Coordinates of C-alpha atoms in Angstrom, one line a residue:
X1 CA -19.4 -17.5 -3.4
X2 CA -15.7 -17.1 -2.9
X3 CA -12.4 -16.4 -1.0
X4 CA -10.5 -12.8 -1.5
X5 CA -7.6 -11.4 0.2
X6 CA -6.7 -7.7 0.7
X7 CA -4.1 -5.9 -1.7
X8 CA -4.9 -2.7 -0.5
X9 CA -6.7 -0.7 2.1
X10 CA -10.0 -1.1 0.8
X11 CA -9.1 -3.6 -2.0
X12 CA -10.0 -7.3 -2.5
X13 CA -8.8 -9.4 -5.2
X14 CA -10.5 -12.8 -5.8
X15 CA -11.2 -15.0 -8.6
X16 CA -13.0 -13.4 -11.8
X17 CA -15.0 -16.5 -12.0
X18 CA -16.6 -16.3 -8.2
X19 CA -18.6 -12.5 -9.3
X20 CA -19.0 -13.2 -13.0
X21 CA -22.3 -12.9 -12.6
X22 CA -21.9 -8.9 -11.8
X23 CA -20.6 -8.7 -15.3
X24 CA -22.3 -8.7 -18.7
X25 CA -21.2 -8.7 -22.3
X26 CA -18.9 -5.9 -23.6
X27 CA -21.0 -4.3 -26.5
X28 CA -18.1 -5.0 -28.7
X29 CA -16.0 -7.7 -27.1
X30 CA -12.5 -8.4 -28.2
X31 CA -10.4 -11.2 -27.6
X32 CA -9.6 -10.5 -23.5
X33 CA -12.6 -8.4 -22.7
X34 CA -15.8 -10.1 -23.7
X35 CA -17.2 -8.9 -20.4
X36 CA -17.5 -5.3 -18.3
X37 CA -18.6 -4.8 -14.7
X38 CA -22.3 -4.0 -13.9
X39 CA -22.3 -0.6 -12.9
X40 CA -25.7 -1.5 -10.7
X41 CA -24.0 -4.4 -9.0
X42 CA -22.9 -3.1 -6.0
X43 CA -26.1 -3.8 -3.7
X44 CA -25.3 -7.4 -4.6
X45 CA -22.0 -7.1 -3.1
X46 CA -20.5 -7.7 0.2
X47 CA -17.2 -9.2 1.7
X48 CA -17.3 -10.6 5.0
X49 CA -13.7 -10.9 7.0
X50 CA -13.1 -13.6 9.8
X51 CA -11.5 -12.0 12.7
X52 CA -9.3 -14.9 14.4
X53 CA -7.9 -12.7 17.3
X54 CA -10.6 -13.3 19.7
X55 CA -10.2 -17.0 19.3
X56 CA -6.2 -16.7 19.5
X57 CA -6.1 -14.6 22.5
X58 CA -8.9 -17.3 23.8
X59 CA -11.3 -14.6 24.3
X60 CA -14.1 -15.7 21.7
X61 CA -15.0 -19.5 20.8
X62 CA -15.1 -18.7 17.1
X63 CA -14.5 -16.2 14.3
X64 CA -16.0 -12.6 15.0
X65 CA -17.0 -11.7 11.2
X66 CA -17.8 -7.8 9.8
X67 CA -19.2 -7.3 6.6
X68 CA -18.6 -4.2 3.9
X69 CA -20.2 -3.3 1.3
X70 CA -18.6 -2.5 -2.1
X71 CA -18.1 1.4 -3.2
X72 CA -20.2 2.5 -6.2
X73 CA -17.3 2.1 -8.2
X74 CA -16.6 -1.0 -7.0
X75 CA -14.5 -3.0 -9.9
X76 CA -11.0 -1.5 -10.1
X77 CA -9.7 -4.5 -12.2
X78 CA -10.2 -7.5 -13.6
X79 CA -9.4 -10.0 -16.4
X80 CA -11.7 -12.9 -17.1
X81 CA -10.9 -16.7 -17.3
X82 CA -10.8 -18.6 -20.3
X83 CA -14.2 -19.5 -21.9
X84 CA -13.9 -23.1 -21.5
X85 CA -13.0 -22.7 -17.7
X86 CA -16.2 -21.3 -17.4
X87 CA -17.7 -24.5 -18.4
X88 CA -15.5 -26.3 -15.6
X89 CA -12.9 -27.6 -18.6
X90 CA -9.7 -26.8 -20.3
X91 CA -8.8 -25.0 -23.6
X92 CA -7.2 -27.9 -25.7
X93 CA -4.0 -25.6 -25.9
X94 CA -3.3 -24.6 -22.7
X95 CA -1.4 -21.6 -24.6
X96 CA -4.8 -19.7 -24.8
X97 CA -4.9 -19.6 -21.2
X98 CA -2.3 -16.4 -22.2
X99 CA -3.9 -13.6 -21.2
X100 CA -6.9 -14.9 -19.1
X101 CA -5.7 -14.2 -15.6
X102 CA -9.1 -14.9 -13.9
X103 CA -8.6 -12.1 -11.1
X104 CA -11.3 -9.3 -9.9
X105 CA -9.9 -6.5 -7.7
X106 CA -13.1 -5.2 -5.8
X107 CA -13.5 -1.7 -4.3
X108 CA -14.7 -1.4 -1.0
X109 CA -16.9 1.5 0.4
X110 CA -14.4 1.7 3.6
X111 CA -11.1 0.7 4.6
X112 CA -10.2 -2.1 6.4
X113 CA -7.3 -2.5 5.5
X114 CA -5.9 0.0 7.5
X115 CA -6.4 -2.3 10.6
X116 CA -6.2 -5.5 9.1
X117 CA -3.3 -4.7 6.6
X118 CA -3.2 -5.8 3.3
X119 CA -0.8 -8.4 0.9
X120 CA 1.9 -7.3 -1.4
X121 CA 1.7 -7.9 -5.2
X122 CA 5.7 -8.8 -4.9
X123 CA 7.6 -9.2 -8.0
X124 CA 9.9 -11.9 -6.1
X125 CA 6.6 -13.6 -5.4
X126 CA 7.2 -16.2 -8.1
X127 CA 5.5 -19.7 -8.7
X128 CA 7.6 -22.2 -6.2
X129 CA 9.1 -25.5 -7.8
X130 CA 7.3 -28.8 -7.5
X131 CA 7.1 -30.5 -4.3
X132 CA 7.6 -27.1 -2.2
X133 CA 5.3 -26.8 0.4
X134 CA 2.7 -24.3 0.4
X135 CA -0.3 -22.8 2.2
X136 CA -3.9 -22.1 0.9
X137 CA -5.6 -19.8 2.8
X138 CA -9.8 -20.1 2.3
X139 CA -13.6 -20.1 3.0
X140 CA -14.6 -23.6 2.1
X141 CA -18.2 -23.5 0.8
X142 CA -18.6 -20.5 2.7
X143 CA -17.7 -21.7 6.2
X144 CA -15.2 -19.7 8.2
X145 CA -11.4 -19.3 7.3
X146 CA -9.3 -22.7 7.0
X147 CA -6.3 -23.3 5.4
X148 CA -4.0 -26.2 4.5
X149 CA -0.7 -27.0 3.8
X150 CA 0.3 -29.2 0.4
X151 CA 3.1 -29.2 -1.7
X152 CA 3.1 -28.2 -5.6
X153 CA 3.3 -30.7 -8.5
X154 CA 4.1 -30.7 -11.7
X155 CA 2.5 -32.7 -14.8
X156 CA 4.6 -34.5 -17.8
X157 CA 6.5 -32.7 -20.7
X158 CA 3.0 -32.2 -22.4
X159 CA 2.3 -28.9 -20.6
X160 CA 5.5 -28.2 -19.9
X161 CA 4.8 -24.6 -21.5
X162 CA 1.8 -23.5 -19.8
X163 CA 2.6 -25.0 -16.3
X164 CA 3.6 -22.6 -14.1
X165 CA 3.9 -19.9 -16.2
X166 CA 0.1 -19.5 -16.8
X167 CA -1.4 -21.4 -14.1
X168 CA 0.3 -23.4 -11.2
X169 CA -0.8 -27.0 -9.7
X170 CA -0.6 -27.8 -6.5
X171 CA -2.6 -30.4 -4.1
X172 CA -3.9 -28.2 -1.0
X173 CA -7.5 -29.2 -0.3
X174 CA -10.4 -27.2 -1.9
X175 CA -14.0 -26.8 -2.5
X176 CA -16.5 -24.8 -3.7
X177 CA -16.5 -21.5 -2.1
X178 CA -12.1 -21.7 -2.1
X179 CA -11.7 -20.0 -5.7
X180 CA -9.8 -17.1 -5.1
X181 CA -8.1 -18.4 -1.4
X182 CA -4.4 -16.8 -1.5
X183 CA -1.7 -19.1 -2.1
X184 CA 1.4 -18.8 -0.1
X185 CA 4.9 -20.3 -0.4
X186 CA 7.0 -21.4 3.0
X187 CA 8.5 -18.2 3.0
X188 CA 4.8 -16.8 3.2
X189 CA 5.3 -15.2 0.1
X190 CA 2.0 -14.7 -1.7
X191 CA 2.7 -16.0 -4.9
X192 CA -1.1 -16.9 -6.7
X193 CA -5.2 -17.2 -6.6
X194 CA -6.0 -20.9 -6.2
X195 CA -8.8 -20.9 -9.0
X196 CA -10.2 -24.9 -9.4
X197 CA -9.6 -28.3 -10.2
X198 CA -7.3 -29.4 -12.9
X199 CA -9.1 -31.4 -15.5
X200 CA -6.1 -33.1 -16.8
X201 CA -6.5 -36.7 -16.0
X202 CA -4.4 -38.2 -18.6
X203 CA -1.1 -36.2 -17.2
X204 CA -0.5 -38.3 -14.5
X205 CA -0.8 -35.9 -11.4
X206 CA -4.0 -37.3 -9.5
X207 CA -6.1 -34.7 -7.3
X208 CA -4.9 -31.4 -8.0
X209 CA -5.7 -28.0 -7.9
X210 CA -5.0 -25.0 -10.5
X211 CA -4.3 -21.4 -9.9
X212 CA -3.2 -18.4 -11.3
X213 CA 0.6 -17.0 -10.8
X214 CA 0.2 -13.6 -8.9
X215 CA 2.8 -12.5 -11.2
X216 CA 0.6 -12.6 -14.1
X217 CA -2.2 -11.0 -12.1
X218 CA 0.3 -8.0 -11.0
X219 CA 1.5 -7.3 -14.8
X220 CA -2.0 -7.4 -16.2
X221 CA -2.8 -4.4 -13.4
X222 CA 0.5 -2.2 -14.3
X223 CA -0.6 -2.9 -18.0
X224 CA -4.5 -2.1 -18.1
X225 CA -4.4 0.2 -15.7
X226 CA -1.2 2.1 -14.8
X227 CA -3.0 4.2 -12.5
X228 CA -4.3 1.9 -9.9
X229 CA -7.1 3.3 -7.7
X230 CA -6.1 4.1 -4.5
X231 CA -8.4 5.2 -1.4
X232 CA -9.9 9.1 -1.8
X233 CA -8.8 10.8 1.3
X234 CA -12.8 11.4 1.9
X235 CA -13.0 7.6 2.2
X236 CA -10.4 7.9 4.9
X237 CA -10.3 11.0 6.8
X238 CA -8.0 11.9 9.6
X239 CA -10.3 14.8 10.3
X240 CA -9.2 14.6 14.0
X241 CA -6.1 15.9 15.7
X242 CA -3.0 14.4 15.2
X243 CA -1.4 12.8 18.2
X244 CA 1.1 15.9 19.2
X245 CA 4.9 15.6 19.0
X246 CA 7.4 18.8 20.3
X247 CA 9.1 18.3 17.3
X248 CA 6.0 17.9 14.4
X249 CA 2.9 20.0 15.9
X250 CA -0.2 18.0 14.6
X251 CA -4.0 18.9 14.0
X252 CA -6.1 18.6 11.3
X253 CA -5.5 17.1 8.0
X254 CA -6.2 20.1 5.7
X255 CA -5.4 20.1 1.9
X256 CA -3.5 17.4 1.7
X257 CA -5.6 15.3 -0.2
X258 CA -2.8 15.0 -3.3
X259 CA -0.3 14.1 -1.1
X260 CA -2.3 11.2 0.6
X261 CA -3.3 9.7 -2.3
X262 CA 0.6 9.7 -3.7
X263 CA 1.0 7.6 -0.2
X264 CA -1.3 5.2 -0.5
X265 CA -0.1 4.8 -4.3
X266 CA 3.6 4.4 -3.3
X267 CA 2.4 1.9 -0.5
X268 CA 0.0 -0.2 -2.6
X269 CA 1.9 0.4 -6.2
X270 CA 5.0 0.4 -5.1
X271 CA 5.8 3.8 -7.0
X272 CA 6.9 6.5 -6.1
X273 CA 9.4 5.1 -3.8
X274 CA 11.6 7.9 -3.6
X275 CA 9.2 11.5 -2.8
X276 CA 10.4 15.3 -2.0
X277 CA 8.3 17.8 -1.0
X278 CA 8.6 21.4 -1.9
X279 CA 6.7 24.6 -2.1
X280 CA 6.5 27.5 -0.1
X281 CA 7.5 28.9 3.3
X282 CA 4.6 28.2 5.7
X283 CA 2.6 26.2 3.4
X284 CA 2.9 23.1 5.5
X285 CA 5.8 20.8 4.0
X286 CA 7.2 19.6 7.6
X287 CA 2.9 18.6 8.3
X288 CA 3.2 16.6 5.5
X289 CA 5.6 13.8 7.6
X290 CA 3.0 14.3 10.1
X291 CA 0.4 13.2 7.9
X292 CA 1.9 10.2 7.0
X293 CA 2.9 8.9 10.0
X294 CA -0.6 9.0 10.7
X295 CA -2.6 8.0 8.2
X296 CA 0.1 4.5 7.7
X297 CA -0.7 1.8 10.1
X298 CA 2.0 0.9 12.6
X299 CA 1.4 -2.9 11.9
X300 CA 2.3 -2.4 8.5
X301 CA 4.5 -0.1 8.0
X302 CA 7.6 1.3 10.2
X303 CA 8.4 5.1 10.0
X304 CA 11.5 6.3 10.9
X305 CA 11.0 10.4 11.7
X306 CA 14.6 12.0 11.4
X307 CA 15.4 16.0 11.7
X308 CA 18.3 17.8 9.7
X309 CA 19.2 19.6 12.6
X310 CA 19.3 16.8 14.8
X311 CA 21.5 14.8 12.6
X312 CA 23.4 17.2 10.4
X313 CA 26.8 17.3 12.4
X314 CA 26.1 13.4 12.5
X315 CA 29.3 11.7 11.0
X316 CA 28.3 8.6 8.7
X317 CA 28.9 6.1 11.1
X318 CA 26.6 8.1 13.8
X319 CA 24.2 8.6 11.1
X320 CA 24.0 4.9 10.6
X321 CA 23.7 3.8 14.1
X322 CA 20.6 6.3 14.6
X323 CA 19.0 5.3 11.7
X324 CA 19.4 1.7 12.9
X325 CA 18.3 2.9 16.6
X326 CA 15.6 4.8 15.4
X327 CA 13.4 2.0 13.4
X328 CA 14.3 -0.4 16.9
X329 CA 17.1 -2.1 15.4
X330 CA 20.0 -4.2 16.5
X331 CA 22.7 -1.9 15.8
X332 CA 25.6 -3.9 14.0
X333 CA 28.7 -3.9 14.6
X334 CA 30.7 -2.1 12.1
X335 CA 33.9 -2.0 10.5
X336 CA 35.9 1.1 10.9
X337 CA 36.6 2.9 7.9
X338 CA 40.3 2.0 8.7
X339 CA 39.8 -1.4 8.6
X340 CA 38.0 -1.7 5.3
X341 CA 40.2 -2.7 2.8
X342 CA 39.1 -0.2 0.1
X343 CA 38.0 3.1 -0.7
X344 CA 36.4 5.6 2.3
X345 CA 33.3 6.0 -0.2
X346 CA 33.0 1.6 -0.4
X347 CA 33.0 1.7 3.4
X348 CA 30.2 3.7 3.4
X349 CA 28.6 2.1 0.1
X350 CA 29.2 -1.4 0.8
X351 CA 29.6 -1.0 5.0
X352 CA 27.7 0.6 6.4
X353 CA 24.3 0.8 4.3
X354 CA 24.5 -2.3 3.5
X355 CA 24.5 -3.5 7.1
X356 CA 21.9 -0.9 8.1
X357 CA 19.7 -2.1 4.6
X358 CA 19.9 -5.9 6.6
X359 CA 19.3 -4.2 9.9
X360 CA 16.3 -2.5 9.0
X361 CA 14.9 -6.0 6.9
X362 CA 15.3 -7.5 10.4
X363 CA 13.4 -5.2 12.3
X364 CA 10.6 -4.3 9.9
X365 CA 9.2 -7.8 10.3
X366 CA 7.5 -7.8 7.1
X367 CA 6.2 -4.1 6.8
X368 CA 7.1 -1.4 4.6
X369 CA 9.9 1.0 5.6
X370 CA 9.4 4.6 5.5
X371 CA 12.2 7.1 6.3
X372 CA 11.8 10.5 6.5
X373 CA 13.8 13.9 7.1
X374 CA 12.4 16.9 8.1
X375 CA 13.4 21.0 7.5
X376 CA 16.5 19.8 5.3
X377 CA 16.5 23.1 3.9
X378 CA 16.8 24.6 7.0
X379 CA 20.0 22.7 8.3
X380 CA 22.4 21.6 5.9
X381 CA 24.3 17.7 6.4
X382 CA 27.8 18.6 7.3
X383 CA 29.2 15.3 9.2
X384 CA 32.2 13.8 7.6
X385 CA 31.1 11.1 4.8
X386 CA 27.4 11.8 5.8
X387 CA 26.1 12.8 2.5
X388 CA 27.3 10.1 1.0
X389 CA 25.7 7.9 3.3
X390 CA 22.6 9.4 2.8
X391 CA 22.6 9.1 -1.0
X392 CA 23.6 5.7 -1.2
X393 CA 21.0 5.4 1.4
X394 CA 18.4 6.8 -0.9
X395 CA 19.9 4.6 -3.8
X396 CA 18.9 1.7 -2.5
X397 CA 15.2 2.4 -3.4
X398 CA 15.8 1.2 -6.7
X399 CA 16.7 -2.4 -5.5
X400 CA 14.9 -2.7 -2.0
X401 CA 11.1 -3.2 -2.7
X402 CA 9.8 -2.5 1.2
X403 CA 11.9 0.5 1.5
X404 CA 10.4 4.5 1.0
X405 CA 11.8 7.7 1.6
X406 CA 10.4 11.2 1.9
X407 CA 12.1 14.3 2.6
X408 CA 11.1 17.5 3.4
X409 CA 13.0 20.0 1.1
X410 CA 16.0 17.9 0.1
X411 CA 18.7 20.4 -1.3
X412 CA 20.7 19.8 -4.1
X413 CA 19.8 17.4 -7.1
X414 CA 18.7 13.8 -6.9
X415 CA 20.5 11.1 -8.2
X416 CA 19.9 10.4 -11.6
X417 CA 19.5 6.5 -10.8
X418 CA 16.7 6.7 -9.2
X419 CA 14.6 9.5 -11.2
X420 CA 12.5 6.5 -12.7
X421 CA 10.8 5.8 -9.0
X422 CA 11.1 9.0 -7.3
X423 CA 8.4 12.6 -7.8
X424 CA 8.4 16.0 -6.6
X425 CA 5.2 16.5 -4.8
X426 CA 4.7 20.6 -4.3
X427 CA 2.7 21.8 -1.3
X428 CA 0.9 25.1 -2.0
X429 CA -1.2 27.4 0.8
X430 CA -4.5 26.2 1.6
X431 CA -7.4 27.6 0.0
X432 CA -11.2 28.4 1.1
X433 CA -12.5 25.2 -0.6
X434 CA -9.7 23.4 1.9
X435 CA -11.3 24.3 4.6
X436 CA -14.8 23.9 3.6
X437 CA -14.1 20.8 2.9
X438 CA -12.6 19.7 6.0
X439 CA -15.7 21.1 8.0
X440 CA -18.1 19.0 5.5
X441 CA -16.2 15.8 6.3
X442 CA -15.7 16.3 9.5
X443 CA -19.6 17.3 10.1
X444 CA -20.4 14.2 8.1
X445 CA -19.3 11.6 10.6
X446 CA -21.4 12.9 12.7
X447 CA -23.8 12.9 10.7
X448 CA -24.8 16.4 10.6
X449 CA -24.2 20.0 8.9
X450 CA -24.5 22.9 11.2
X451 CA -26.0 26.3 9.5
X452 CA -23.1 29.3 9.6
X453 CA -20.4 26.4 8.3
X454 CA -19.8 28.5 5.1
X455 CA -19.6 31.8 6.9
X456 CA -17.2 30.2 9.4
X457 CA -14.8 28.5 6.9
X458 CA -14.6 31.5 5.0
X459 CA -14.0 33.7 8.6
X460 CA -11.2 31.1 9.4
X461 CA -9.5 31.4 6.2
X462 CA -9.4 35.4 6.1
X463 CA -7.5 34.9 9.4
X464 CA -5.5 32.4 8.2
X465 CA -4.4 34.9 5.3
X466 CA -3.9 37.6 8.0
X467 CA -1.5 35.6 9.6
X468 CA 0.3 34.9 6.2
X469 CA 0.6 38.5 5.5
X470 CA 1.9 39.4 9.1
X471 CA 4.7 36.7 8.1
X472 CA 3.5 34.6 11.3
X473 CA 6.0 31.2 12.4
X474 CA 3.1 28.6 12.2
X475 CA 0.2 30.0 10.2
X476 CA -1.1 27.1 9.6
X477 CA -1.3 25.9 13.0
X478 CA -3.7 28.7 14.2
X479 CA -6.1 27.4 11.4
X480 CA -5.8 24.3 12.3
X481 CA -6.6 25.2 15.7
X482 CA -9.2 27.1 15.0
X483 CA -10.9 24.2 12.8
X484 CA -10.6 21.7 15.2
X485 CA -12.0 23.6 18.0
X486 CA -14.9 25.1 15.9
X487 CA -15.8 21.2 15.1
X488 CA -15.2 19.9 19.1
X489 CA -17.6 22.3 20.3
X490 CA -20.6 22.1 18.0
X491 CA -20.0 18.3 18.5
X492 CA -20.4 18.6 21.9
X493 CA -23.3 20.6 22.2

């Protein structure tokens, strides 16, 4: 019916027009919602992805597809197109296009996302000028993927208000089947839906195409809905062990279902960028980095794993380097503090995170940034000018859309700049029903639910408690352990 593109991990936005059919009348209809989703349409959906890597490596002749079918709650957005689009024609006053953003953001059941990677809804991501290339990215009456490379136009002073503001022309090829095909700019910046033919003959642009600025699209979400769905942790479990590191002992995710779903909304949102975990001795902050190095994608985003006490006799200039060295980045070559004609506390501001800021763009090659300090209330920052170069660091979240940072513990208060994009997230002791639910998950993969799972969850967790009481180092690690092992070896059998 249509082209979509991933915004999320198991989120495709598309054209409202390509699945109205899976919508009926709203009971009482106002002016932008005349229609609501189906709640029985999700047997009639499915999204099919092309994967090209077979045919790029030279390993497959053509385009390996994989279907998915849509969750039970499968519309997380949408806003119709205008009435008279429907009807393949044009409101006499493009004006009343305001409002009608013809998008559908459709809720998988799983996540591909989290292999394929998704597109950012970018503010920057604005509506190029005419005669800018650009790229359309589509399923042409249903065949496999194509794209092709036009340039925009622009039509005379007649619709000078409504062109690009509310839709944008451009003169890519397109057919049936293309509503919906992401439109990129020559910075491959996704900047709009391609959503039909223009049916302005009298403007004087011949054969073009409209769509819909994904501006629009993005402030119609943050409006409607400010709290965007975002994947249930049950959707995708990392019930397995973590890949071990000396310095962040992994196992089983356990009770941190809050704090993955504040991920996946800072990383598909873009809020909160700033995060600090607190709570409790032993409760499991430090896992918590664990967990998101994880659970993130390495092809889309690029975690940078610090320690207090590795870095806190760190001067600002070393601190800068090892950030730099840590995400894989050319280190640049600095000015000394000696040399910079200004203040010690502009060096650093203006110096050195500003070069590291340019470093890190360099190196992320289009993914998100996350950095992340561990234990910082067990080791306190004492290198000269190191603070500061941490803060202004941290400041730069208000500015920098790809960049996050989460720390484990931060002492002290945070700057008042950035309060707007940052949240406490606090980590409290796992409970009985934590446990019992990690069992059921991870049983349900397999596709099976041993008897004695109750008894043995709520066996594990008395011990668990034991080991709080005792005051043990890593109390959570012997559940974990315990868990994991209990689900290996009933698997195995």
């Amino acid at each position: 019916k249509g082209t979509g593109i991933l915004i999320g991990p198991n989120l495709v936005l598309t054209a409202w027009h390509v699945v109205s059919s899976l919508f009926e009348p709203a009971l009482e209809p106002t002016q932008r919602d005349r229609f609501l989703p189906n709640s029985k349409a999700q047997s009639r959906i499915t999204v099919i992805f092309d994967d090209l890597t077979g045919i790029l490596d030279g390993r497959l002749e053509k385009a390996r597809p994989t279907s998915y079918d849509a969750h039970v709650d499968w519309c997380a957005a949408h806003s119709e197109c205008h009435p008279a689009e429907l009807k393949q024609t044009l409101p006499p006053d493009l004006k009343e296009l305001n409002g009608f953003w013809d998008y559908a953001v459709l809720r998988l059941a799983k996540t591909p996302g989290l292999e394929r990677l998704w597109a950012a809804l970018d503010d920057r991501a604005v509506v190029p000028p005419a005669k800018e290339r650009m790229v359309l990215f589509q399923h042409p009456a249903g065949q496999p993927m194509r794209c092709d490379s036009s340039v925009l136009v622009k039509p005379d002073g007649t619709y000078a208000d409504a062109i690009p503001h509310l839709r944008f022309l451009h003169q890519a090829n397109a057919v049936g089947g293309s509503s919906g095909g992401p439109c990129f700019d020559r910075q491959f910046m996704f900047f709009g839906l391609h959503q039909g033919v223009w049916q302005k003959p009298e403007d004087g642009v011949e054969g073009a195409n409209r769509g819909v600025p994904i501006t629009q699209i993005k402030q119609h979400i943050a409006q409607k809905i400010p709290n965007f769905p975002v994947p249930d942790p049950a959707e995708t479990p990392v019930w397995k062990r973590l890949t071990t590191d000396p310095d962040f002992p992994g196992g089983p995710i356990i009770g941190c279902d809050a704090f993955q779903s504040l991920l996946w909304k800072s990383a598909i949102k873009g809020s909160p960028k700033f995060i600090v975990i607190n709570g409790p001795e032993g409760s499991g902050k430090s896992f918590r980095l664990t967990v998101l190095s994880a659970m993130l994608p390495d092809s889309g985003h690029l975690k940078l794993c610090l320690r207090a006490e590795a870095i806190s006799k760190f001067t600002a200039l070393d601190l800068a380097k090892e950030v730099c060295k840590t995400a894989g980045a050319q280190v640049p070559n600095f000015v000394q503090a000696e040399d910079f004609h200004s203040s010690v506390n502009a060096w650093v501001r203006d110096e050195l995170v500003q070069k590291v800021v340019q470093a890190l763009d360099v190196a992320r090659s289009g993914r998100l940034v996350w950095i992340t300090i561990a234990d910082l209330n067990r080791s306190a920052i004492q290198g000269d000018l190191a603070s500061d170069f941490l803060l202004s660091l941290y400041d730069q979240v208000r500015t920098v859309e790809w960049l996050r940072i989460v720390l484990d513990d931060m002492k002290g208060d945070v700057l008042s700049t950035i309060r707007n994009v940052m949240e406490y997230h606090r980590v409290e002791y796992v409970t009985r029903d934590d446990t019992e639910t990690y069992l059921n998950r991870a049983f349900a993969e397999f596709g099976v639910m041993p008897e004695g799972l109750p008894n043995f969850a709520r066996y594990a967790f008395w011990e668990y408690q034991e080991s709080l009481n005792k005051g043990a180092v890593l109390p959570m690690a012997g559940l974990s352990n315990q868990l994991f092992n209990f689900v290996e070896v009933l698997f195995r059998k």
